[in-house]
PDB file of C-alpha atoms in Angstrom:
ATOM      1  CA  UNK C  30       3.179  -8.439 -61.999  1.00 43.00           C
ATOM      2  CA  UNK C  31       0.536  -5.767 -61.602  1.00 47.00           C
ATOM      3  CA  UNK C  32      -0.004  -4.118 -58.253  1.00 51.00           C
ATOM      4  CA  UNK C  33      -3.019  -2.043 -59.082  1.00 55.00           C
ATOM      5  CA  UNK C  34      -5.217  -0.833 -56.237  1.00 54.00           C
ATOM      6  CA  UNK C  35      -8.773  -2.201 -56.109  1.00 61.00           C
ATOM      7  CA  UNK C  36     -11.394  -0.174 -57.942  1.00 60.00           C
ATOM      8  CA  UNK C  37     -13.125   0.751 -54.668  1.00 61.00           C
ATOM      9  CA  UNK C  38      -9.859   2.123 -53.273  1.00 65.00           C
ATOM     10  CA  UNK C  39      -9.233   4.135 -56.414  1.00 63.00           C
ATOM     11  CA  UNK C  40     -12.762   5.540 -56.218  1.00 76.00           C
ATOM     12  CA  UNK C  41     -12.308   6.547 -52.577  1.00 80.00           C
ATOM     13  CA  UNK C  42      -9.014   8.278 -53.325  1.00 87.00           C
ATOM     14  CA  UNK C  43     -10.611  10.068 -56.268  1.00 89.00           C
ATOM     15  CA  UNK C  44     -13.444  11.364 -54.078  1.00 89.00           C
ATOM     16  CA  UNK C  45     -10.975  12.631 -51.498  1.00 92.00           C
ATOM     17  CA  UNK C  46      -8.925  14.362 -54.182  1.00 93.00           C
ATOM     18  CA  UNK C  47     -12.065  16.066 -55.494  1.00 94.00           C
ATOM     19  CA  UNK C  48     -13.057  17.176 -51.993  1.00 94.00           C
ATOM     20  CA  UNK C  49      -9.610  18.643 -51.417  1.00 95.00           C
ATOM     21  CA  UNK C  50      -9.675  20.424 -54.765  1.00 95.00           C
ATOM     22  CA  UNK C  51     -12.978  22.075 -53.843  1.00 96.00           C
ATOM     23  CA  UNK C  52     -11.648  23.115 -50.425  1.00 95.00           C
ATOM     24  CA  UNK C  53      -8.489  24.487 -52.044  1.00 94.00           C
ATOM     25  CA  UNK C  54     -10.497  26.635 -54.449  1.00 95.00           C
ATOM     26  CA  UNK C  55     -12.744  27.918 -51.662  1.00 95.00           C
ATOM     27  CA  UNK C  56      -9.660  28.840 -49.625  1.00 94.00           C
ATOM     28  CA  UNK C  57      -8.458  31.051 -52.465  1.00 93.00           C
ATOM     29  CA  UNK C  58     -11.609  33.201 -52.415  1.00 93.00           C
ATOM     30  CA  UNK C  59     -12.492  35.659 -49.687  1.00 90.00           C
ATOM     31  CA  UNK C  60     -16.163  35.787 -50.705  1.00 93.00           C
ATOM     32  CA  UNK C  61     -18.606  32.884 -51.265  1.00 95.00           C
ATOM     33  CA  UNK C  62     -18.088  31.092 -54.577  1.00 95.00           C
ATOM     34  CA  UNK C  63     -20.795  29.923 -56.963  1.00 96.00           C
ATOM     35  CA  UNK C  64     -21.220  26.290 -57.929  1.00 95.00           C
ATOM     36  CA  UNK C  65     -20.553  27.242 -61.560  1.00 95.00           C
ATOM     37  CA  UNK C  66     -17.237  28.895 -60.675  1.00 96.00           C
ATOM     38  CA  UNK C  67     -16.199  25.981 -58.447  1.00 96.00           C
ATOM     39  CA  UNK C  68     -16.904  23.533 -61.257  1.00 95.00           C
ATOM     40  CA  UNK C  69     -14.858  25.591 -63.706  1.00 95.00           C
ATOM     41  CA  UNK C  70     -11.857  26.033 -61.383  1.00 96.00           C
ATOM     42  CA  UNK C  71     -11.744  22.402 -60.285  1.00 95.00           C
ATOM     43  CA  UNK C  72     -12.584  20.916 -63.654  1.00 95.00           C
ATOM     44  CA  UNK C  73     -15.411  18.906 -62.083  1.00 95.00           C
ATOM     45  CA  UNK C  74     -18.800  18.408 -63.685  1.00 95.00           C
ATOM     46  CA  UNK C  75     -21.327  20.680 -61.899  1.00 95.00           C
ATOM     47  CA  UNK C  76     -23.405  17.697 -60.748  1.00 95.00           C
ATOM     48  CA  UNK C  77     -20.306  16.014 -59.254  1.00 94.00           C
ATOM     49  CA  UNK C  78     -19.202  19.224 -57.544  1.00 95.00           C
ATOM     50  CA  UNK C  79     -22.723  19.738 -56.196  1.00 95.00           C
ATOM     51  CA  UNK C  80     -22.902  16.213 -54.758  1.00 95.00           C
ATOM     52  CA  UNK C  81     -19.548  16.524 -53.004  1.00 95.00           C
ATOM     53  CA  UNK C  82     -20.353  20.004 -51.719  1.00 96.00           C
ATOM     54  CA  UNK C  83     -23.591  18.696 -50.192  1.00 95.00           C
ATOM     55  CA  UNK C  84     -21.552  16.117 -48.255  1.00 94.00           C
ATOM     56  CA  UNK C  85     -19.099  18.798 -47.140  1.00 96.00           C
ATOM     57  CA  UNK C  86     -21.984  20.997 -45.991  1.00 95.00           C
ATOM     58  CA  UNK C  87     -23.469  18.106 -44.006  1.00 95.00           C
ATOM     59  CA  UNK C  88     -20.134  17.588 -42.225  1.00 94.00           C
ATOM     60  CA  UNK C  89     -19.695  21.368 -41.723  1.00 94.00           C
ATOM     61  CA  UNK C  90     -16.468  21.568 -43.715  1.00 96.00           C
ATOM     62  CA  UNK C  91     -18.320  23.906 -46.080  1.00 96.00           C
ATOM     63  CA  UNK C  92     -21.159  26.379 -45.432  1.00 95.00           C
ATOM     64  CA  UNK C  93     -23.868  27.223 -47.957  1.00 93.00           C
ATOM     65  CA  UNK C  94     -23.766  31.043 -47.938  1.00 89.00           C
ATOM     66  CA  UNK C  95     -26.693  31.457 -50.330  1.00 82.00           C
ATOM     67  CA  UNK C  96     -28.435  29.408 -52.979  1.00 84.00           C
ATOM     68  CA  UNK C  97     -25.695  28.058 -55.210  1.00 87.00           C
ATOM     69  CA  UNK C  98     -22.874  29.783 -53.278  1.00 95.00           C
ATOM     70  CA  UNK C  99     -20.392  28.193 -50.875  1.00 96.00           C
ATOM     71  CA  UNK C 100     -17.649  29.132 -48.414  1.00 96.00           C
ATOM     72  CA  UNK C 101     -15.329  27.294 -46.020  1.00 96.00           C
ATOM     73  CA  UNK C 102     -17.099  26.003 -42.918  1.00 94.00           C
ATOM     74  CA  UNK C 103     -16.505  26.438 -39.205  1.00 92.00           C
ATOM     75  CA  UNK C 104     -15.404  22.857 -38.680  1.00 92.00           C
ATOM     76  CA  UNK C 105     -12.144  23.644 -40.450  1.00 92.00           C
ATOM     77  CA  UNK C 106     -11.565  26.432 -37.933  1.00 88.00           C
ATOM     78  CA  UNK C 107     -12.339  24.079 -35.048  1.00 86.00           C
ATOM     79  CA  UNK C 108      -9.939  21.445 -36.320  1.00 87.00           C
ATOM     80  CA  UNK C 109      -7.339  24.091 -37.074  1.00 82.00           C
ATOM     81  CA  UNK C 110      -7.524  25.368 -33.513  1.00 78.00           C
ATOM     82  CA  UNK C 111      -7.020  21.836 -32.196  1.00 79.00           C
ATOM     83  CA  UNK C 112      -3.940  21.385 -34.376  1.00 77.00           C
ATOM     84  CA  UNK C 113      -2.667  24.822 -33.360  1.00 73.00           C
ATOM     85  CA  UNK C 114      -3.057  24.103 -29.656  1.00 71.00           C
ATOM     86  CA  UNK C 115      -1.208  20.794 -29.986  1.00 72.00           C
ATOM     87  CA  UNK C 116       1.602  22.341 -31.971  1.00 69.00           C
ATOM     88  CA  UNK C 117       1.855  25.164 -29.465  1.00 87.00           C
ATOM     89  CA  UNK C 118       2.022  22.864 -26.463  1.00 93.00           C
ATOM     90  CA  UNK C 119       4.698  20.729 -28.110  1.00 92.00           C
ATOM     91  CA  UNK C 120       6.772  23.786 -28.928  1.00 91.00           C
ATOM     92  CA  UNK C 121       6.336  25.235 -25.451  1.00 93.00           C
ATOM     93  CA  UNK C 122       7.052  21.937 -23.705  1.00 96.00           C
ATOM     94  CA  UNK C 123      10.107  20.646 -25.543  1.00 95.00           C
ATOM     95  CA  UNK C 124      12.935  22.359 -23.646  1.00 96.00           C
ATOM     96  CA  UNK C 125      11.197  21.846 -20.298  1.00 97.00           C
ATOM     97  CA  UNK C 126      10.784  18.152 -21.104  1.00 97.00           C
ATOM     98  CA  UNK C 127      14.475  17.842 -21.931  1.00 96.00           C
ATOM     99  CA  UNK C 128      15.391  19.491 -18.626  1.00 97.00           C
ATOM    100  CA  UNK C 129      13.115  17.144 -16.694  1.00 97.00           C
ATOM    101  CA  UNK C 130      14.656  14.203 -18.535  1.00 95.00           C
ATOM    102  CA  UNK C 131      18.139  15.340 -17.512  1.00 95.00           C
ATOM    103  CA  UNK C 132      16.971  15.615 -13.900  1.00 95.00           C
ATOM    104  CA  UNK C 133      15.480  12.125 -13.799  1.00 94.00           C
ATOM    105  CA  UNK C 134      17.188  10.246 -16.657  1.00 93.00           C
ATOM    106  CA  UNK C 135      13.758   8.714 -17.346  1.00 94.00           C
ATOM    107  CA  UNK C 136      11.288   8.927 -20.217  1.00 93.00           C
ATOM    108  CA  UNK C 137       9.176  12.098 -20.264  1.00 96.00           C
ATOM    109  CA  UNK C 138       5.888  11.936 -22.175  1.00 96.00           C
ATOM    110  CA  UNK C 139       3.598  14.644 -23.525  1.00 97.00           C
ATOM    111  CA  UNK C 140       0.065  13.422 -24.204  1.00 96.00           C
ATOM    112  CA  UNK C 141      -3.328  14.804 -25.161  1.00 96.00           C
ATOM    113  CA  UNK C 142      -6.830  13.402 -24.963  1.00 96.00           C
ATOM    114  CA  UNK C 143      -8.634  12.191 -28.045  1.00 94.00           C
ATOM    115  CA  UNK C 144     -11.997  10.671 -27.235  1.00 94.00           C
ATOM    116  CA  UNK C 145     -11.587   7.715 -24.906  1.00 96.00           C
ATOM    117  CA  UNK C 146      -7.817   7.546 -25.343  1.00 96.00           C
ATOM    118  CA  UNK C 147      -4.692   9.563 -24.843  1.00 96.00           C
ATOM    119  CA  UNK C 148      -2.327  10.167 -27.761  1.00 95.00           C
ATOM    120  CA  UNK C 149       1.403  10.556 -27.185  1.00 95.00           C
ATOM    121  CA  UNK C 150       2.516  13.643 -29.112  1.00 94.00           C
ATOM    122  CA  UNK C 151       6.098  14.048 -27.912  1.00 94.00           C
ATOM    123  CA  UNK C 152       8.725  12.385 -25.764  1.00 93.00           C
ATOM    124  CA  UNK C 153      12.144  13.031 -24.242  1.00 91.00           C
ATOM    125  CA  UNK C 154      14.177   9.922 -23.502  1.00 83.00           C
ATOM    126  CA  UNK C 155      17.533   8.225 -23.918  1.00 75.00           C
ATOM    127  CA  UNK C 156      18.705   4.653 -24.265  1.00 61.00           C
ATOM    128  CA  UNK C 157      20.334   4.959 -20.818  1.00 60.00           C
ATOM    129  CA  UNK C 158      16.948   5.216 -19.112  1.00 53.00           C
ATOM    130  CA  UNK C 159      16.946   1.432 -18.792  1.00 52.00           C
ATOM    131  CA  UNK C 160      13.365   1.117 -20.065  1.00 53.00           C
ATOM    132  CA  UNK C 161      12.181   0.205 -23.518  1.00 51.00           C
ATOM    133  CA  UNK C 162       9.800   2.845 -24.894  1.00 52.00           C
ATOM    134  CA  UNK C 163       6.606   0.892 -25.444  1.00 55.00           C
ATOM    135  CA  UNK C 164       4.393   3.696 -26.735  1.00 63.00           C
ATOM    136  CA  UNK C 165       5.771   5.565 -29.726  1.00 76.00           C
ATOM    137  CA  UNK C 166       4.830   9.122 -30.607  1.00 85.00           C
ATOM    138  CA  UNK C 167       1.372   8.886 -32.135  1.00 87.00           C
ATOM    139  CA  UNK C 168       0.594   5.826 -30.034  1.00 91.00           C
ATOM    140  CA  UNK C 169      -2.632   5.563 -28.062  1.00 93.00           C
ATOM    141  CA  UNK C 170      -3.725   4.136 -24.736  1.00 96.00           C
ATOM    142  CA  UNK C 171      -6.990   3.934 -22.744  1.00 97.00           C
ATOM    143  CA  UNK C 172      -7.689   6.792 -20.361  1.00 98.00           C
ATOM    144  CA  UNK C 173      -8.280   4.641 -17.276  1.00 98.00           C
ATOM    145  CA  UNK C 174      -4.997   2.746 -17.630  1.00 97.00           C
ATOM    146  CA  UNK C 175      -2.702   5.776 -17.848  1.00 97.00           C
ATOM    147  CA  UNK C 176      -1.660   8.534 -15.482  1.00 98.00           C
ATOM    148  CA  UNK C 177      -2.418  11.310 -17.974  1.00 98.00           C
ATOM    149  CA  UNK C 178      -5.691   9.626 -18.928  1.00 98.00           C
ATOM    150  CA  UNK C 179      -6.782   9.669 -15.296  1.00 98.00           C
ATOM    151  CA  UNK C 180      -6.052  13.386 -15.135  1.00 98.00           C
ATOM    152  CA  UNK C 181      -8.440  13.974 -18.037  1.00 98.00           C
ATOM    153  CA  UNK C 182     -11.070  11.610 -16.635  1.00 98.00           C
ATOM    154  CA  UNK C 183     -10.933  13.396 -13.281  1.00 98.00           C
ATOM    155  CA  UNK C 184     -12.243  16.522 -15.011  1.00 97.00           C
ATOM    156  CA  UNK C 185     -15.359  14.735 -16.278  1.00 97.00           C
ATOM    157  CA  UNK C 186     -18.722  14.783 -14.546  1.00 97.00           C
ATOM    158  CA  UNK C 187     -19.710  11.529 -12.768  1.00 97.00           C
ATOM    159  CA  UNK C 188     -22.258  10.800 -15.492  1.00 97.00           C
ATOM    160  CA  UNK C 189     -19.593  11.124 -18.181  1.00 97.00           C
ATOM    161  CA  UNK C 190     -17.250   8.823 -16.274  1.00 98.00           C
ATOM    162  CA  UNK C 191     -19.963   6.174 -16.011  1.00 97.00           C
ATOM    163  CA  UNK C 192     -20.653   6.541 -19.729  1.00 97.00           C
ATOM    164  CA  UNK C 193     -16.948   6.057 -20.431  1.00 97.00           C
ATOM    165  CA  UNK C 194     -16.966   2.894 -18.312  1.00 97.00           C
ATOM    166  CA  UNK C 195     -19.963   1.582 -20.252  1.00 97.00           C
ATOM    167  CA  UNK C 196     -18.410   2.340 -23.647  1.00 96.00           C
ATOM    168  CA  UNK C 197     -15.020   0.839 -22.886  1.00 96.00           C
ATOM    169  CA  UNK C 198     -15.998  -1.871 -20.429  1.00 97.00           C
ATOM    170  CA  UNK C 199     -12.940  -0.710 -18.457  1.00 97.00           C
ATOM    171  CA  UNK C 200     -10.931  -3.379 -20.227  1.00 94.00           C
ATOM    172  CA  UNK C 201      -7.634  -4.183 -18.549  1.00 93.00           C
ATOM    173  CA  UNK C 202      -4.196  -5.062 -19.894  1.00 91.00           C
ATOM    174  CA  UNK C 203      -2.943  -7.012 -16.880  1.00 94.00           C
ATOM    175  CA  UNK C 204      -3.630  -7.961 -13.251  1.00 96.00           C
ATOM    176  CA  UNK C 205      -2.927  -4.400 -12.036  1.00 95.00           C
ATOM    177  CA  UNK C 206      -5.375  -2.678 -14.383  1.00 95.00           C
ATOM    178  CA  UNK C 207      -8.334  -0.902 -12.817  1.00 96.00           C
ATOM    179  CA  UNK C 208     -11.416  -2.615 -14.238  1.00 96.00           C
ATOM    180  CA  UNK C 209     -13.879  -1.746 -11.465  1.00 96.00           C
ATOM    181  CA  UNK C 210     -15.833   1.517 -11.745  1.00 97.00           C
ATOM    182  CA  UNK C 211     -16.024   2.199  -8.000  1.00 97.00           C
ATOM    183  CA  UNK C 212     -12.263   1.765  -7.660  1.00 97.00           C
ATOM    184  CA  UNK C 213     -11.677   4.081 -10.607  1.00 98.00           C
ATOM    185  CA  UNK C 214     -14.021   6.718  -9.181  1.00 98.00           C
ATOM    186  CA  UNK C 215     -12.188   6.554  -5.845  1.00 98.00           C
ATOM    187  CA  UNK C 216      -8.827   7.074  -7.531  1.00 97.00           C
ATOM    188  CA  UNK C 217     -10.160   9.948  -9.659  1.00 98.00           C
ATOM    189  CA  UNK C 218     -11.429  11.647  -6.490  1.00 98.00           C
ATOM    190  CA  UNK C 219      -7.896  11.483  -5.112  1.00 97.00           C
ATOM    191  CA  UNK C 220      -6.509  12.902  -8.346  1.00 98.00           C
ATOM    192  CA  UNK C 221      -8.816  15.918  -8.003  1.00 97.00           C
ATOM    193  CA  UNK C 222      -7.434  16.579  -4.520  1.00 97.00           C
ATOM    194  CA  UNK C 223      -3.742  16.083  -5.239  1.00 97.00           C
ATOM    195  CA  UNK C 224      -3.556  17.473  -8.786  1.00 96.00           C
ATOM    196  CA  UNK C 225      -1.510  14.564 -10.097  1.00 98.00           C
ATOM    197  CA  UNK C 226      -2.167  10.972 -11.166  1.00 98.00           C
ATOM    198  CA  UNK C 227      -0.355   7.655 -11.234  1.00 97.00           C
ATOM    199  CA  UNK C 228      -0.175   4.490 -13.296  1.00 97.00           C
ATOM    200  CA  UNK C 229       1.068   1.654 -11.123  1.00 96.00           C
ATOM    201  CA  UNK C 230       1.921  -0.947 -13.766  1.00 95.00           C
ATOM    202  CA  UNK C 231      -1.666  -0.783 -15.042  1.00 96.00           C
ATOM    203  CA  UNK C 232      -0.809  -0.277 -18.708  1.00 95.00           C
ATOM    204  CA  UNK C 233       2.489  -2.164 -18.852  1.00 93.00           C
ATOM    205  CA  UNK C 234       3.879  -4.549 -16.245  1.00 94.00           C
ATOM    206  CA  UNK C 235       7.182  -3.262 -14.919  1.00 94.00           C
ATOM    207  CA  UNK C 236       6.438   0.372 -15.789  1.00 94.00           C
ATOM    208  CA  UNK C 237       5.106   3.034 -13.413  1.00 95.00           C
ATOM    209  CA  UNK C 238       4.165   6.603 -14.317  1.00 96.00           C
ATOM    210  CA  UNK C 239       3.191   9.853 -12.645  1.00 98.00           C
ATOM    211  CA  UNK C 240       1.509  12.744 -14.474  1.00 98.00           C
ATOM    212  CA  UNK C 241       0.599  16.407 -14.010  1.00 98.00           C
ATOM    213  CA  UNK C 242      -1.653  18.577 -16.148  1.00 98.00           C
ATOM    214  CA  UNK C 243      -0.706  21.365 -18.555  1.00 97.00           C
ATOM    215  CA  UNK C 244      -3.160  24.262 -18.914  1.00 96.00           C
ATOM    216  CA  UNK C 245      -3.585  26.904 -21.592  1.00 91.00           C
ATOM    217  CA  UNK C 246      -4.250  30.609 -21.149  1.00 88.00           C
ATOM    218  CA  UNK C 247      -7.982  29.973 -20.608  1.00 88.00           C
ATOM    219  CA  UNK C 248      -7.268  27.569 -17.740  1.00 93.00           C
ATOM    220  CA  UNK C 249      -8.272  24.474 -19.703  1.00 93.00           C
ATOM    221  CA  UNK C 250      -6.143  21.357 -19.273  1.00 96.00           C
ATOM    222  CA  UNK C 251      -4.945  20.585 -22.790  1.00 95.00           C
ATOM    223  CA  UNK C 252      -2.196  18.025 -22.158  1.00 97.00           C
ATOM    224  CA  UNK C 253      -0.543  15.860 -19.580  1.00 98.00           C
ATOM    225  CA  UNK C 254       3.152  15.602 -18.732  1.00 98.00           C
ATOM    226  CA  UNK C 255       4.298  12.278 -17.330  1.00 97.00           C
ATOM    227  CA  UNK C 256       7.408  10.467 -16.170  1.00 96.00           C
ATOM    228  CA  UNK C 257       7.649   6.767 -17.071  1.00 95.00           C
ATOM    229  CA  UNK C 258      10.196   4.600 -15.284  1.00 93.00           C
ATOM    230  CA  UNK C 259      10.922   0.985 -14.408  1.00 93.00           C
ATOM    231  CA  UNK C 260       8.629   0.129 -11.487  1.00 93.00           C
ATOM    232  CA  UNK C 261      11.491  -0.255  -9.023  1.00 92.00           C
ATOM    233  CA  UNK C 262      13.189   3.012  -9.994  1.00 91.00           C
ATOM    234  CA  UNK C 263      10.376   5.571  -9.851  1.00 93.00           C
ATOM    235  CA  UNK C 264      11.347   8.090  -7.165  1.00 95.00           C
ATOM    236  CA  UNK C 265       8.761  10.058  -5.200  1.00 95.00           C
ATOM    237  CA  UNK C 266      10.906  13.181  -5.110  1.00 95.00           C
ATOM    238  CA  UNK C 267      10.519  13.434  -8.901  1.00 97.00           C
ATOM    239  CA  UNK C 268       6.923  14.432  -8.311  1.00 97.00           C
ATOM    240  CA  UNK C 269       7.956  17.946  -7.285  1.00 97.00           C
ATOM    241  CA  UNK C 270      10.067  18.319 -10.440  1.00 97.00           C
ATOM    242  CA  UNK C 271       7.165  17.047 -12.520  1.00 98.00           C
ATOM    243  CA  UNK C 272       4.619  19.421 -11.012  1.00 98.00           C
ATOM    244  CA  UNK C 273       6.991  22.374 -11.333  1.00 97.00           C
ATOM    245  CA  UNK C 274       7.739  21.528 -14.968  1.00 98.00           C
ATOM    246  CA  UNK C 275       4.055  21.213 -15.867  1.00 98.00           C
ATOM    247  CA  UNK C 276       3.454  24.579 -14.213  1.00 97.00           C
ATOM    248  CA  UNK C 277       6.314  26.164 -16.161  1.00 97.00           C
ATOM    249  CA  UNK C 278       4.957  24.846 -19.464  1.00 96.00           C
ATOM    250  CA  UNK C 279       1.487  26.124 -18.559  1.00 95.00           C
ATOM    251  CA  UNK C 280       2.943  29.549 -17.761  1.00 94.00           C
ATOM    252  CA  UNK C 281       4.691  29.569 -21.146  1.00 92.00           C
ATOM    253  CA  UNK C 282       1.248  29.008 -22.712  1.00 91.00           C
ATOM    254  CA  UNK C 283      -0.165  31.983 -20.816  1.00 88.00           C
ATOM    255  CA  UNK C 284      -1.741  30.177 -17.844  1.00 90.00           C
ATOM    256  CA  UNK C 285      -1.829  32.320 -14.739  1.00 85.00           C
ATOM    257  CA  UNK C 286      -3.538  29.953 -12.313  1.00 79.00           C
ATOM    258  CA  UNK C 287      -7.134  29.923 -11.170  1.00 56.00           C
ATOM    259  CA  UNK C 288     -10.085  27.811 -12.280  1.00 44.00           C
ATOM    260  CA  UNK C 289      -9.483  25.119 -14.855  1.00 44.00           C
ATOM    261  CA  UNK C 290     -11.692  22.766 -16.804  1.00 47.00           C
TER     262      UNK C 290
END
């Protein structure tokens, strides 16, 4: 029995492979490369290479240095810096997260913002925590339903928060979810004052969270550190441990206090 991929899927994969081959060749040259040379080194017909390069220029993955010459674009640098910052924060946070887990015996999450959601990029937990991990590494959740998401939203201008509410409709997961803009704005104002945020069973019934921000050497909040626990077990005195741990991770990333964004 044949299990061949559809023709459209094969075509899409082929285009991606050709794009990658062009990027690989460009990465091997310090100076801009001519279309003719790119076609020779990739084995692509010049017209095919030209068409793909035009798309890469439009999306800023490639820059047109001069007529018929190309070089890697700035978008690759931007994306690379994002990946670098996330790898750095994971590396810097890991041991601190393990220590915080030992102190609380609860799940410790490391999350970053991606658009209108947070993405869980690392976690420290054990089966003895008494809580099933409901968001795996790589999982996503809406900003307004999570403690870390509220931290990121609290940094936005009022206009941006209203735009977020319009885009998402502030959809809720259960009866505790904040689905009213005025209520969300009030809670975000409190987050700005206290420097931490909470999720009171808004994402998952039976699970409460508290989160503090992690800042890089420029003062920008790049991640959130949170404790997730069964609703009846979350202890207020963990908040001090959480804030201290987030501060220690920030210091390891070069943060020295002061203004943040």
